[in-house]
Short mmCIF file of C-alpha atoms and ligand atoms in Angstrom, two decimals:
data_model
loop_
_atom_site.label_atom_id
_atom_site.label_comp_id
_atom_site.label_asym_id
_atom_site.label_seq_id
_atom_site.Cartn_x
_atom_site.Cartn_y
_atom_site.Cartn_z
CA MET B 25 26.88 -7.14 39.31
CA LYS B 26 23.33 -5.89 37.36
CA ARG B 27 25.35 -2.86 36.35
CA LEU B 28 27.92 -3.75 35.25
CA PHE B 29 25.77 -5.56 32.85
CA LEU B 30 24.56 -2.56 32.37
CA LEU B 31 27.93 -0.62 32.26
CA VAL B 32 28.50 -3.38 29.23
CA ILE B 33 25.67 -2.06 27.09
CA ILE B 34 26.65 1.30 27.50
CA SER B 35 29.72 0.80 26.55
CA PHE B 36 28.61 -1.08 23.61
CA VAL B 37 26.42 0.52 22.01
CA PHE B 38 28.67 3.87 22.59
CA PHE B 39 31.58 2.02 20.23
CA THR B 40 30.03 1.31 18.26
CA GLY B 41 28.21 4.18 16.86
CA CYS B 42 24.40 2.20 17.01
CA THR B 43 22.54 3.55 19.37
CA LYS B 44 19.09 0.71 18.31
CA ASN B 45 18.68 -2.36 20.55
CA GLU B 46 19.53 -4.45 17.82
CA HIS B 47 22.56 -3.73 16.51
CA PHE B 48 21.83 -3.51 13.15
CA LEU B 49 22.49 -0.75 9.80
CA THR B 50 19.09 -0.24 7.89
CA PHE B 51 19.73 0.05 4.23
CA ALA B 52 16.51 0.77 1.66
CA VAL B 53 17.09 -0.22 -1.72
CA GLY B 54 14.42 -1.06 -4.83
CA GLY B 55 13.85 -1.96 -8.10
CA ALA B 56 13.18 -4.56 -9.96
CA PRO B 57 12.18 -7.05 -7.72
CA ASN B 58 15.74 -8.91 -9.61
CA GLU B 59 16.78 -6.34 -7.98
CA ILE B 60 16.46 -6.04 -4.42
CA ASP B 61 16.96 -10.65 -4.39
CA TYR B 62 20.26 -9.56 -6.05
CA TRP B 63 20.99 -6.66 -3.26
CA GLU B 64 20.59 -9.64 -0.31
CA GLU B 65 23.04 -12.02 -2.12
CA ILE B 66 25.22 -7.97 -1.40
CA ILE B 67 24.13 -7.64 2.23
CA ARG B 68 24.70 -11.44 2.94
CA GLU B 69 28.46 -11.30 2.03
CA PHE B 70 28.71 -7.71 3.89
CA GLU B 71 27.35 -8.94 6.95
CA ARG B 72 29.83 -12.44 7.05
CA LYS B 73 33.20 -10.28 6.18
CA THR B 74 32.35 -7.63 8.45
CA HIS B 75 30.38 -9.69 11.69
CA ARG B 76 27.60 -6.93 11.17
CA THR B 77 23.81 -6.96 11.18
CA VAL B 78 22.18 -5.41 7.97
CA LYS B 79 18.65 -5.03 7.19
CA LEU B 80 17.11 -4.50 3.73
CA LEU B 81 14.28 -1.93 3.74
CA ARG B 82 13.19 -3.70 0.83
CA GLN B 83 10.87 -0.52 -1.32
CA PRO B 84 9.43 -0.21 -4.47
CA THR B 85 10.12 -0.33 -8.58
CA ASP B 86 8.84 3.09 -9.17
CA THR B 87 11.23 5.73 -8.46
CA ASP B 88 8.70 7.99 -7.05
CA LEU B 89 7.07 5.80 -4.46
CA ARG B 90 11.38 5.22 -3.34
CA ARG B 91 11.28 8.51 -3.01
CA GLN B 92 8.59 9.22 -0.14
CA SER B 93 9.71 6.25 0.46
CA LEU B 94 12.77 7.87 1.96
CA VAL B 95 11.66 11.88 2.15
CA ILE B 96 8.37 10.51 4.95
CA PRO B 97 11.52 9.44 7.55
CA LEU B 98 13.76 11.95 6.80
CA LYS B 99 11.18 14.80 7.10
CA ALA B 100 9.90 13.21 10.29
CA GLY B 101 14.24 13.03 11.38
CA GLU B 102 14.33 9.00 11.80
CA LYS B 103 17.08 7.36 12.34
CA ASP B 104 16.47 4.60 9.73
CA PRO B 105 16.90 3.93 7.70
CA ASP B 106 21.41 4.63 8.20
CA ILE B 107 21.58 4.78 3.85
CA PHE B 108 20.03 4.04 0.90
CA LEU B 109 20.28 4.60 -2.95
CA MET B 110 18.70 8.29 -4.80
CA ASP B 111 17.70 8.89 -8.46
CA VAL B 112 19.80 11.08 -9.84
CA ALA B 113 16.97 13.25 -10.49
CA TRP B 114 15.70 13.57 -6.57
CA VAL B 115 20.01 14.21 -5.01
CA ALA B 116 19.72 17.93 -4.95
CA GLN B 117 16.75 17.54 -3.45
CA PHE B 118 18.14 15.66 -0.72
CA ALA B 119 21.34 17.29 -0.97
CA ALA B 120 19.18 20.87 -0.28
CA SER B 121 17.05 19.05 2.29
CA ASN B 122 19.98 18.56 4.38
CA TRP B 123 18.98 15.23 4.86
CA LEU B 124 22.43 13.79 3.69
CA LEU B 125 26.19 12.99 5.73
CA PRO B 126 28.45 15.16 4.34
CA LEU B 127 31.49 12.47 2.87
CA ASN B 128 34.95 14.80 2.45
CA ASN B 129 35.81 13.23 5.66
CA ASN B 130 35.77 9.87 5.19
CA ILE B 131 37.70 9.91 1.62
CA GLU B 132 40.08 12.11 3.21
CA SER B 133 40.59 9.42 6.43
CA ASP B 134 39.74 6.11 4.93
CA SER B 135 42.20 7.21 0.73
CA PHE B 136 39.28 6.29 -1.54
CA ASP B 137 39.91 6.42 -4.41
CA ILE B 138 37.03 9.36 -6.11
CA LYS B 139 38.84 10.04 -9.04
CA GLN B 140 37.48 6.30 -10.31
CA PHE B 141 34.39 6.68 -10.52
CA PHE B 142 33.29 9.04 -13.74
CA GLU B 143 33.79 12.66 -12.46
CA THR B 144 30.90 14.11 -14.45
CA VAL B 145 28.25 12.68 -12.92
CA VAL B 146 29.78 12.73 -9.69
CA CYS B 147 30.84 16.88 -9.54
CA GLY B 148 26.72 17.31 -11.35
CA VAL B 149 25.86 14.90 -9.67
CA ASP B 150 26.85 14.09 -6.07
CA VAL B 151 28.84 17.75 -4.99
CA TYR B 152 27.27 20.01 -2.55
CA LYS B 153 27.75 23.01 -1.65
CA GLY B 154 31.57 21.03 -2.40
CA GLU B 155 31.01 18.60 0.19
CA VAL B 156 30.65 15.01 -1.11
CA ILE B 157 26.86 14.20 -0.07
CA SER B 158 26.37 10.54 -2.40
CA LEU B 159 28.41 8.55 -4.87
CA PRO B 160 27.04 6.94 -7.87
CA VAL B 161 26.51 2.80 -8.22
CA TYR B 162 25.52 2.85 -11.56
CA ILE B 163 24.05 5.31 -14.96
CA ASP B 164 21.15 4.66 -16.78
CA CYS B 165 21.26 5.34 -20.21
CA GLY B 166 17.96 5.59 -22.16
CA LEU B 167 18.45 1.44 -24.19
CA LEU B 168 16.65 0.42 -27.93
CA TYR B 169 15.75 -2.83 -28.22
CA PHE B 170 14.16 -5.11 -30.44
CA ARG B 171 13.66 -7.54 -31.83
CA LYS B 172 16.57 -9.15 -34.16
CA ASP B 173 14.69 -12.66 -35.51
CA LEU B 174 11.29 -10.33 -36.93
CA LEU B 175 13.67 -6.99 -38.92
CA LYS B 176 15.82 -9.79 -41.18
CA LYS B 177 12.16 -12.14 -41.90
CA TYR B 178 10.96 -8.47 -42.93
CA ASP B 179 13.59 -7.28 -44.15
CA CYS B 180 13.78 -4.42 -42.04
CA SER B 181 17.08 -2.98 -40.92
CA ILE B 182 18.47 -1.92 -37.20
CA PRO B 183 16.18 1.93 -37.42
CA GLU B 184 17.53 4.48 -37.08
CA THR B 185 14.87 7.19 -37.25
CA TRP B 186 11.62 7.99 -35.57
CA GLN B 187 10.10 7.17 -38.71
CA ASP B 188 11.67 4.34 -39.68
CA ILE B 189 10.34 2.41 -35.76
CA GLN B 190 7.03 4.18 -37.16
CA GLN B 191 7.01 2.19 -40.87
CA TYR B 192 9.44 -1.03 -39.98
CA ALA B 193 5.83 -0.98 -37.00
CA SER B 194 3.47 -0.65 -38.68
CA LYS B 195 4.70 -2.86 -41.94
CA ILE B 196 5.56 -5.73 -39.02
CA GLN B 197 2.29 -5.50 -35.86
CA ASP B 198 0.00 -6.10 -39.15
CA GLU B 199 1.78 -8.96 -39.78
CA GLU B 200 2.37 -10.44 -36.94
CA ARG B 201 -1.20 -9.89 -35.38
CA LYS B 202 -2.00 -12.63 -38.12
CA ASN B 203 -1.01 -15.61 -35.25
CA ASN B 204 -0.49 -13.27 -32.26
CA PRO B 205 -2.91 -10.46 -32.21
CA SER B 206 -1.57 -8.36 -28.84
CA PHE B 207 1.00 -8.13 -30.58
CA PHE B 208 2.34 -4.39 -30.61
CA GLY B 209 4.83 -2.44 -33.08
CA PHE B 210 7.04 0.05 -30.25
CA VAL B 211 6.16 -0.45 -26.41
CA TRP B 212 8.08 2.33 -24.20
CA GLN B 213 6.83 4.10 -20.83
CA GLY B 214 4.01 6.27 -20.73
CA ALA B 215 2.29 5.93 -17.33
CA GLN B 216 1.89 9.69 -15.53
CA TYR B 217 5.85 8.95 -13.39
CA GLU B 218 9.20 10.24 -13.46
CA GLY B 219 10.16 7.65 -16.68
CA LEU B 220 6.74 9.47 -18.60
CA ILE B 221 9.50 12.57 -18.48
CA CYS B 222 12.48 10.46 -19.76
CA ASN B 223 10.78 9.11 -22.30
CA PHE B 224 9.68 13.01 -23.54
CA ILE B 225 13.19 14.02 -22.78
CA GLU B 226 14.25 11.57 -25.26
CA PHE B 227 11.89 13.00 -27.84
CA ILE B 228 12.29 16.16 -27.52
CA ALA B 229 16.09 16.33 -27.48
CA SER B 230 15.92 14.00 -30.59
CA ASN B 231 14.51 16.20 -32.07
CA GLY B 232 16.14 19.52 -31.47
CA GLY B 233 14.29 20.26 -27.94
CA ASP B 234 15.05 20.41 -24.64
CA ILE B 235 13.42 21.57 -21.16
CA MET B 236 15.16 25.00 -20.45
CA ASP B 237 17.87 26.81 -22.66
CA SER B 238 21.41 27.05 -22.25
CA CYS B 239 20.87 30.36 -20.24
CA GLY B 240 17.98 28.47 -18.38
CA ASN B 241 15.56 29.77 -19.94
CA ILE B 242 12.31 27.16 -19.56
CA THR B 243 11.66 26.10 -23.36
CA VAL B 244 8.52 23.77 -22.53
CA ASP B 245 6.21 25.38 -25.33
CA SER B 246 8.28 25.33 -27.99
CA LYS B 247 7.49 24.09 -32.11
CA GLU B 248 10.57 21.06 -31.80
CA ASN B 249 8.52 20.19 -27.94
CA ILE B 250 5.15 19.58 -29.99
CA GLN B 251 5.85 18.45 -31.99
CA SER B 252 7.68 15.00 -30.84
CA LEU B 253 4.66 15.35 -28.53
CA GLN B 254 2.90 14.81 -30.77
CA PHE B 255 4.73 12.35 -32.40
CA MET B 256 3.98 10.68 -29.08
CA ARG B 257 0.65 10.49 -29.16
CA ASP B 258 0.26 9.60 -32.55
CA LEU B 259 1.87 6.40 -31.69
CA ILE B 260 -1.10 5.74 -29.41
CA HIS B 261 -3.81 6.72 -31.56
CA LYS B 262 -2.98 7.27 -34.89
CA TYR B 263 -0.29 4.98 -36.54
CA LYS B 264 -1.65 3.16 -33.42
CA ILE B 265 1.73 0.74 -32.76
CA SER B 266 1.38 1.24 -29.14
CA PRO B 267 -0.57 -0.06 -26.71
CA PRO B 268 -3.24 1.91 -25.26
CA ASN B 269 -3.37 1.14 -22.37
CA THR B 270 0.27 3.00 -22.84
CA PHE B 271 -0.82 6.22 -20.64
CA THR B 272 -1.91 4.44 -17.73
CA GLU B 273 0.49 1.30 -16.77
CA MET B 274 3.15 0.88 -18.88
CA ARG B 275 6.95 1.98 -16.93
CA GLU B 276 9.87 0.07 -16.77
CA GLU B 277 8.63 -3.48 -15.40
CA GLU B 278 4.94 -3.47 -17.73
CA VAL B 279 7.78 -3.02 -20.77
CA ARG B 280 9.52 -5.42 -20.58
CA ALA B 281 7.32 -8.34 -19.40
CA PHE B 282 5.67 -7.15 -22.65
CA PHE B 283 8.73 -7.61 -25.38
CA GLU B 284 9.81 -10.21 -23.06
CA GLY B 285 7.13 -12.67 -23.59
CA GLY B 286 7.28 -12.15 -27.32
CA ASN B 287 4.45 -9.44 -27.65
CA ALA B 288 6.53 -6.37 -29.10
CA LEU B 289 8.75 -4.97 -32.46
CA PHE B 290 10.96 -2.56 -29.83
CA GLU B 291 11.08 -2.08 -26.73
CA ARG B 292 12.59 1.38 -24.83
CA ASN B 293 14.33 0.53 -21.85
CA TRP B 294 16.93 1.02 -19.49
CA PRO B 295 19.71 -1.31 -19.48
CA TYR B 296 18.58 -3.76 -16.50
CA ALA B 297 16.36 -5.31 -19.19
CA TRP B 298 19.30 -6.22 -21.12
CA LYS B 299 20.02 -9.59 -18.01
CA LEU B 300 16.23 -10.34 -17.92
CA HIS B 301 15.72 -10.81 -22.52
CA ARG B 302 18.77 -12.57 -22.29
CA SER B 303 18.43 -15.44 -19.06
CA GLU B 304 17.46 -18.63 -19.36
CA ASN B 305 13.82 -18.82 -18.75
CA SER B 306 13.59 -15.59 -21.42
CA PRO B 307 10.61 -16.34 -24.47
CA ILE B 308 13.21 -13.98 -26.88
CA LYS B 309 17.10 -15.58 -25.47
CA GLU B 310 18.23 -15.57 -28.72
CA LYS B 311 16.05 -12.97 -30.99
CA VAL B 312 17.21 -9.64 -28.70
CA GLY B 313 18.97 -6.29 -30.01
CA ILE B 314 20.62 -2.92 -28.95
CA THR B 315 20.99 -0.78 -29.93
CA LEU B 316 20.75 3.16 -29.85
CA LEU B 317 17.49 5.12 -29.43
CA PRO B 318 16.29 7.00 -32.74
CA ARG B 319 16.77 10.25 -33.69
CA PHE B 320 13.66 12.80 -35.67
CA LYS B 321 15.27 13.63 -39.62
CA GLY B 322 17.30 16.03 -38.09
CA GLY B 323 18.61 15.40 -35.09
CA GLU B 324 20.87 13.56 -33.14
CA ASN B 325 20.32 10.22 -30.97
CA ALA B 326 19.89 11.31 -27.01
CA ALA B 327 19.93 8.99 -23.91
CA ALA B 328 18.11 10.43 -21.29
CA LEU B 329 20.57 9.99 -17.77
CA GLY B 330 19.55 7.96 -15.25
CA GLY B 331 20.62 6.52 -12.87
CA TRP B 332 21.58 5.66 -8.60
CA HIS B 333 23.64 7.24 -6.01
CA ILE B 334 24.52 6.13 -2.76
CA GLY B 335 24.16 8.48 0.05
CA ILE B 336 24.07 8.02 4.16
CA SER B 337 21.74 9.56 6.40
CA LYS B 338 21.96 12.79 8.21
CA TYR B 339 19.13 10.71 11.62
CA SER B 340 21.85 7.24 11.32
CA ASP B 341 22.93 6.54 14.17
CA CYS B 342 24.77 3.73 12.34
CA LYS B 343 27.18 5.98 10.51
CA SER B 344 30.77 4.93 10.69
CA GLU B 345 29.35 1.15 9.30
CA ALA B 346 27.27 2.69 6.80
CA TRP B 347 30.31 4.59 5.50
CA GLU B 348 31.69 1.14 5.56
CA LEU B 349 28.51 -0.61 3.42
CA MET B 350 29.54 2.23 1.15
CA LYS B 351 32.90 1.37 0.33
CA PHE B 352 31.88 -1.94 0.31
CA ILE B 353 29.47 -2.19 -2.45
CA LEU B 354 31.21 1.18 -4.58
CA SER B 355 34.81 -1.34 -4.09
CA TYR B 356 35.82 -3.22 -8.12
CA GLU B 357 34.09 -6.25 -6.85
CA ILE B 358 31.15 -5.72 -6.56
CA GLN B 359 30.67 -2.98 -8.89
CA LYS B 360 31.69 -5.60 -11.03
CA LYS B 361 29.59 -8.46 -9.66
CA LEU B 362 26.51 -5.30 -10.12
CA CYS B 363 27.48 -5.32 -13.72
CA LEU B 364 27.71 -8.99 -14.78
CA SER B 365 24.62 -10.00 -12.78
CA LEU B 366 22.43 -7.14 -13.80
CA GLY B 367 23.65 -6.12 -16.66
CA TRP B 368 24.19 -2.16 -14.56
CA ASN B 369 26.13 0.18 -16.13
CA PRO B 370 28.85 1.04 -13.71
CA SER B 371 29.80 4.10 -11.95
CA ARG B 372 33.60 3.24 -12.02
CA ARG B 373 36.20 3.66 -15.02
CA ASP B 374 37.79 0.67 -14.14
CA ILE B 375 35.30 -2.37 -14.45
CA TYR B 376 34.99 -0.89 -18.13
CA ASP B 377 38.51 -2.22 -18.75
CA ASP B 378 37.62 -6.02 -16.91
CA PRO B 379 38.98 -8.43 -18.72
CA ASP B 380 35.63 -10.89 -17.89
CA VAL B 381 33.43 -8.12 -18.26
CA LYS B 382 34.71 -7.25 -21.29
CA LYS B 383 34.59 -10.64 -22.89
CA LYS B 384 30.69 -11.81 -20.90
CA MET B 385 28.72 -7.90 -21.75
CA PRO B 386 29.65 -7.51 -25.48
CA TYR B 387 26.96 -5.22 -26.02
CA MET B 388 28.91 -2.25 -23.07
CA GLU B 389 30.18 -0.25 -26.66
CA VAL B 390 25.87 0.15 -27.21
CA VAL B 391 25.31 1.09 -23.89
CA LYS B 392 28.80 3.78 -23.68
CA LYS B 393 28.07 4.84 -27.02
CA ALA B 394 24.25 6.33 -26.24
CA SER B 395 25.87 6.73 -22.62
CA SER B 396 28.24 10.02 -24.67
CA HIS B 397 24.58 10.59 -26.14
CA ALA B 398 22.68 11.32 -22.31
CA VAL B 399 20.90 14.32 -21.69
CA ALA B 400 20.41 14.46 -17.59
CA ARG B 401 17.14 16.16 -16.51
CA PRO B 402 17.43 20.19 -14.19
CA ASN B 403 19.49 19.34 -11.42
CA PHE B 404 16.97 21.41 -9.60
CA PRO B 405 15.89 21.35 -5.79
CA TYR B 406 12.79 21.67 -6.55
CA TYR B 407 13.15 19.38 -9.77
CA THR B 408 9.86 16.91 -8.81
CA LEU B 409 8.00 19.73 -9.12
CA VAL B 410 8.65 20.70 -12.05
CA SER B 411 8.82 16.78 -12.94
CA GLU B 412 5.66 16.77 -11.43
CA VAL B 413 3.74 19.56 -13.77
CA LEU B 414 5.27 18.01 -17.30
CA GLN B 415 4.33 14.79 -15.41
CA ARG B 416 0.39 15.39 -15.36
CA TYR B 417 0.34 16.79 -18.84
CA VAL B 418 2.47 15.34 -21.26
CA ASN B 419 0.42 12.53 -20.33
CA ALA B 420 -2.48 14.33 -20.75
CA ALA B 421 -1.65 14.59 -24.27
CA ILE B 422 -1.06 11.52 -24.71
CA SER B 423 -3.76 10.25 -23.24
CA GLY B 424 -5.68 12.70 -25.64
CA LYS B 425 -7.11 14.65 -23.54
CA MET B 426 -5.52 17.55 -23.95
CA ALA B 427 -3.99 19.25 -27.52
CA PRO B 428 -0.02 19.15 -26.95
CA ASN B 429 0.45 22.37 -28.04
CA LYS B 430 -2.03 23.75 -24.25
CA ALA B 431 -0.69 21.47 -22.88
CA LEU B 432 2.97 21.89 -23.00
CA GLU B 433 1.71 26.19 -23.13
CA GLN B 434 0.10 25.07 -19.43
CA ALA B 435 3.13 23.26 -18.33
CA ASP B 436 5.42 25.71 -19.37
CA LYS B 437 4.06 28.68 -17.71
CA GLU B 438 3.83 26.05 -13.94
CA ILE B 439 6.90 25.36 -14.30
CA GLU B 440 7.93 29.34 -15.13
CA GLU B 441 5.65 30.16 -12.25
CA ILE B 442 7.15 27.18 -9.37
CA ILE B 443 10.97 28.53 -10.79
CA ARG B 444 10.14 31.86 -9.48
CA ARG B 445 8.10 30.97 -6.96
CA TYR B 446 10.99 29.30 -5.07
CA HIS B 447 13.25 32.51 -6.16
CA GLU B 448 11.04 35.15 -4.02
C1 LIG K 520 15.72 4.44 -14.08
C2 LIG K 520 16.32 6.00 -13.60
C3 LIG K 520 16.15 6.69 -13.26
C4 LIG K 520 14.30 7.04 -14.11
C5 LIG K 520 13.58 5.97 -13.33
C6 LIG K 520 12.56 6.40 -13.72
O1 LIG K 520 15.18 3.84 -12.95
O2 LIG K 520 18.46 5.26 -13.10
O3 LIG K 520 16.93 7.90 -12.97
O4 LIG K 520 14.44 8.29 -13.39
O5 LIG K 520 14.58 5.05 -14.06
O6 LIG K 520 11.15 5.78 -14.10
#
């Protein structure tokens, strides 16, 4: 009897493909607290449909911390998590480290319609050595949020240039401070982390600068970049329209809460902030507007290209179940829900034509326009090393510890050294 029981257990484990004692899939996901709560709902829906059990491993909000919490188990070859979301900035590193399950066979055998996903994103990010190793869940791009009521009250138009931002913010901040001493003109992500690099890319690209030119040369200490970094620093120290904790504390959620609390005129953030600003208990619910991030005079609008991709661990012992979950998350139904409930910019093209999306998310037009100005971060497997150097020096410059030209010269040198070492 005992043997028979053992046999049944072994066969069950064998045929289902999972060898964990408890039979569940582990899915690692982070983000803003409301996003993680929403993932719980999606997972429960998957469980009801498939009668499988999924354990959600809650990760932090900050992308760098999310990456670390995946790198540790993956480096150790652990079975969990089976499936996870990855920032567009680190997919290349995960692929080159050989941590991701190639998906071509699954895609073919299930006739999975990969053509529905933006081709430029899939080809630029999710294909490694001819194999699809991940797929996009949503696409992010930087946006400018503004207080419609205050621009109107002080007779200012929607800003188009960074100079407009500086002018309007200085004027309105002076006036609003009379009633609200905590009021600031412009909040953005300046803490030493990946988000700072997204902001930096937007400032430099809207001034004709870049990190690398089209021939692959590092151009970090260009004249355009130094000017832009000087402007970022001036926002805090000279014009004093961005709060002094910009370079110590300001990440996405801190910035969102600051603006949502009615304490700022302008905010730089990703599309997810829209839904929250417009939610029932938001003090600025009816007062918020959204537009493209400004440009320097003579420059072009730019939005950092962000977004999150889903992949399956090569070490997972539940690969086929993980693929089922991945298909579910990328299905029309769930992508539409993620868009309507979280304001995410879907990675499937067909969602943009959905009548409900068109009706309920008119701001998607702005997001679509901003996406057409999207600037990607360099797609190196060692990007995180490059970013770490930039984070250190850009942050030192905006905090006032280093002159912008010196900071960028030093960053340029260190980045060239990283590249040289990698190609040795
Ligand atoms: C958002 C973007 C991601 C970016 C991160 C920076 O999550 O989607 O690509 O790296 O913000 O904080």
